[in-house]
Amino acid sequence: MSRTVPSSVKNPEKIRERRDQIIEAAVQLFREKGFHKTTTREIAKASGLSNGAVYEYVQSKEDILYLVCKRIHQSVEEQLRSRLSEHARGATRLKHAMEAFFGVVELMKNDILLIYQESKSLPREFLREVLRDEEEVTKVFERLLTAGNADGSLALAPESIPLMAQNIVVSGQMWAFRRWAFDGIAFEQFCSVQTEMLMQACGAVDA
Amino acid sequence: MSRTVPSSVKNPEKIRERRDQIIEAAVQLFREKGFHKTTTREIAKASGLSNGAVYEYVQSKEDILYLVCKRIHQSVEEQLRSRLSEHARGATRLKHAMEAFFGVVELMKNDILLIYQESKSLPREFLREVLRDEEEVTKVFERLLTAGNADGSLALAPESIPLMAQNIVVSGQMWAFRRWAFDGIAFEQFCSVQTEMLMQACGAVDA
Amino acid sequence: MSRTVPSSVKNPEKIRERRDQIIEAAVQLFREKGFHKTTTREIAKASGLSNGAVYEYVQSKEDILYLVCKRIHQSVEEQLRSRLSEHARGATRLKHAMEAFFGVVELMKNDILLIYQESKSLPREFLREVLRDEEEVTKVFERLLTAGNADGSLALAPESIPLMAQNIVVSGQMWAFRRWAFDGIAFEQFCSVQTEMLMQACGAVDA
Amino acid sequence: MSRTVPSSVKNPEKIRERRDQIIEAAVQLFREKGFHKTTTREIAKASGLSNGAVYEYVQSKEDILYLVCKRIHQSVEEQLRSRLSEHARGATRLKHAMEAFFGVVELMKNDILLIYQESKSLPREFLREVLRDEEEVTKVFERLLTAGNADGSLALAPESIPLMAQNIVVSGQMWAFRRWAFDGIAFEQFCSVQTEMLMQACGAVDA
DNA sequence: CATGAATGAGACTTCATTCAT
DNA sequence: CATGAATGAAGTCTCATTCAT
């Protein structure tokens, strides 16, 4: 279950409000300079809090990183969920989901890169939790793959489902973490090539 | 071209020898604790040099990281080259190359993960160079894709070649950087699923 | 006379009540962790008050220490007084007083140790006052010594009376502040050896 | 056995030299302001070292306190040893030893007070060691008491020896830790009263 | 009177880097 | 070339105290 970051402040509303400030400032700074080169003082200043105030809402700098990762995942999941097709089924639904996910990646590429680069600095327990979030996304696709297999619109060896779900996710995320390699490529092209490759790999009867 | 790391020592042999010590120690430590949590003192001690000596062969801690990344890439390329089929052609050759590359990833997963996690700490110029190395690997596959297209054993839209090369590389590297997600999967299964997916995506006439 | 600790609260009853809470919590904490390692927040929480409330009844952390020392002395004096023999005279009365005092030390050894270890952290004026309290105890014995000298049951050089009073007090208190050295010794034995030594030193005609 | 404080510096001579500087500066400061109110920066500056240099010879502020306590005890023991009578025996020897010890206390009263007030801030292991040193002094007197008992110049119940040794030590140390109470008393008077009391308590046949 | 969030100075410690020897 | 002691800036975090509500 979601690890909780303790705060010495009681009022939950305040906590939400202040942490929002902290997270927003930290995301920005971590993106620009990375976790290690960002100082807690900078985070305090950028979030409009005093040095001490930050530590009323967080117990360590690593807590902030965790909060940031958590927030990013939350945002990814929200966006993904809101884009998921409700009507389509089977292969079509999967394809829509891929496109939805890729769109989210495009939108949040900075944040996704951030997680790729900095989550390793999390304390073990926090890292575990962040990876669990990551798995959550993968599971969305596992479910779609299973469903497609079931209704015959996909033809995938059942034991390949987990790996294929990983492939889908990574194929999208690489738009973020290999950005440097995609100079000449437009997102739309990227999206369609990846989708096609993946759908084919899933044994989609139609494209 | 390969950025050079300056040294105050003249004798090139000494440089090679000492840097080898430094790199070896640093790779080990970076793998265990990451770049930031490793101190230069630790590197000095682990490499059998004095604090000062390290700085005779290197100008900063980041130089060491660069050297380490460089060495890893060098090793990857060597191994890959030595495994590349000389005889096969076209689709078959590509497939062999994939398998070769995946094998290298399996062998060097710790190091590949290291690059994924730490290269962002490199100074801009060094990072650029490391990315160039990364592209080098991708280009190997670009060439194979082009050749396969040419001899008709592959059928890939020419403009998709760069992206597909990236896909090949990332599909292999994920064995390293998503290790946590591959608990139940054996490398052989991973390898064959990935290969098949990629070959299909390249329009390989046969498997 | 007794330094007064200012309070922004008027109602004296409230003051007494709240300060009791504060003192009780603080004694406990100071005993466990010492003055410096105890935070005012801890004191607030342990006393059931808010951070702010504590500062309505006290002006600084050192005030609390002063209150604590004061309370301990008060308790020592009360207990001592209640144990002092009303009937006996001269040497006998002195002896009873020693035994009474030693008994109080045994009972309050933690608190006496606390004063020994922490009173140095008091602001000068407060320290002076605490030392005055300490002298009060000594004076009890000075009076008894003088009385014993007067009725001939003791034979002590008059100029040695203050020092001998100190000796009596310290000989008892060491049961508290050198506890670590008294592993094998039972309190009763300690008490009788000390008493005998001191009575002899006072030139008690009988024991 | 004497706990060792680790240092990252190899050269033992340097260690001795620098630690001497540190200890000297720290003793001074601790006496003036106490352990807690003294900052490591102040110690660094007063010892003529840089902030960082201090931490090459010591691992924490508490190490410094330990070193200080250790040094004081060492000095006490040296001085005591050098003053101990070689010729006298039995009761006489004991008396000389008391006078010697009291003289040392007078000389080092500031330092002895320091130990009384600050040793409680030591980490458990260090404290244990410091108390062991304290016991060492006590044992000197235990041996003298035993010897006096043996040659008939003292008449003390054997089971009272440890406690009496404590009494001797405390009776001297109180000159340091109760200084505030000895305003009117000259050291010589103090010394002779204490000695007489203690000798009598030891059943010394002659004075 | 009470609350508890906010402040901010300042504490201890680390560590990349330098330089006299 | 090598050593390793020295530097000192900078970082994270704590906590007594205040003050708006």
mmCIF file of C-alpha atoms in Angstrom, chain D residues 87-95 142-156 161 199 202-206:
data_model
loop_
_atom_site.group_PDB
_atom_site.id
_atom_site.type_symbol
_atom_site.label_atom_id
_atom_site.label_comp_id
_atom_site.label_asym_id
_atom_site.label_seq_id
_atom_site.Cartn_x
_atom_site.Cartn_y
_atom_site.Cartn_z
ATOM 1 C CA HIS D 87 58.518 5.786 51.524
ATOM 2 C CA ALA D 88 55.690 5.940 53.978
ATOM 3 C CA ARG D 89 53.507 2.939 54.728
ATOM 4 C CA GLY D 90 50.107 2.161 56.108
ATOM 5 C CA ALA D 91 48.077 4.960 57.588
ATOM 6 C CA THR D 92 50.718 7.532 56.929
ATOM 7 C CA ARG D 93 50.952 6.590 53.330
ATOM 8 C CA LEU D 94 47.207 6.834 52.999
ATOM 9 C CA LYS D 95 47.183 10.247 54.514
ATOM 10 C CA GLU D 142 41.240 0.830 47.881
ATOM 11 C CA ARG D 143 44.722 -0.598 47.698
ATOM 12 C CA LEU D 144 46.043 1.786 50.299
ATOM 13 C CA LEU D 145 43.172 0.982 52.595
ATOM 14 C CA THR D 146 43.746 -2.712 52.217
ATOM 15 C CA ALA D 147 47.430 -2.297 52.905
ATOM 16 C CA GLY D 148 46.770 -0.212 55.978
ATOM 17 C CA ASN D 149 44.339 -2.783 57.233
ATOM 18 C CA ALA D 150 46.941 -5.450 56.668
ATOM 19 C CA ASP D 151 49.731 -3.806 58.611
ATOM 20 C CA GLY D 152 47.399 -2.862 61.404
ATOM 21 C CA SER D 153 47.700 0.863 61.004
ATOM 22 C CA LEU D 154 44.079 1.048 59.893
ATOM 23 C CA ALA D 155 41.050 -0.692 61.250
ATOM 24 C CA LEU D 156 38.334 -0.800 58.698
ATOM 25 C CA ILE D 161 36.745 -0.503 51.859
ATOM 26 C CA MET D 199 41.539 9.046 58.561
ATOM 27 C CA CYS D 202 39.423 4.526 58.466
ATOM 28 C CA GLY D 203 40.223 3.767 62.039
ATOM 29 C CA ALA D 204 43.696 5.209 61.824
ATOM 30 C CA VAL D 205 45.376 4.533 65.145
ATOM 31 C CA ASP D 206 47.387 7.716 65.051
#
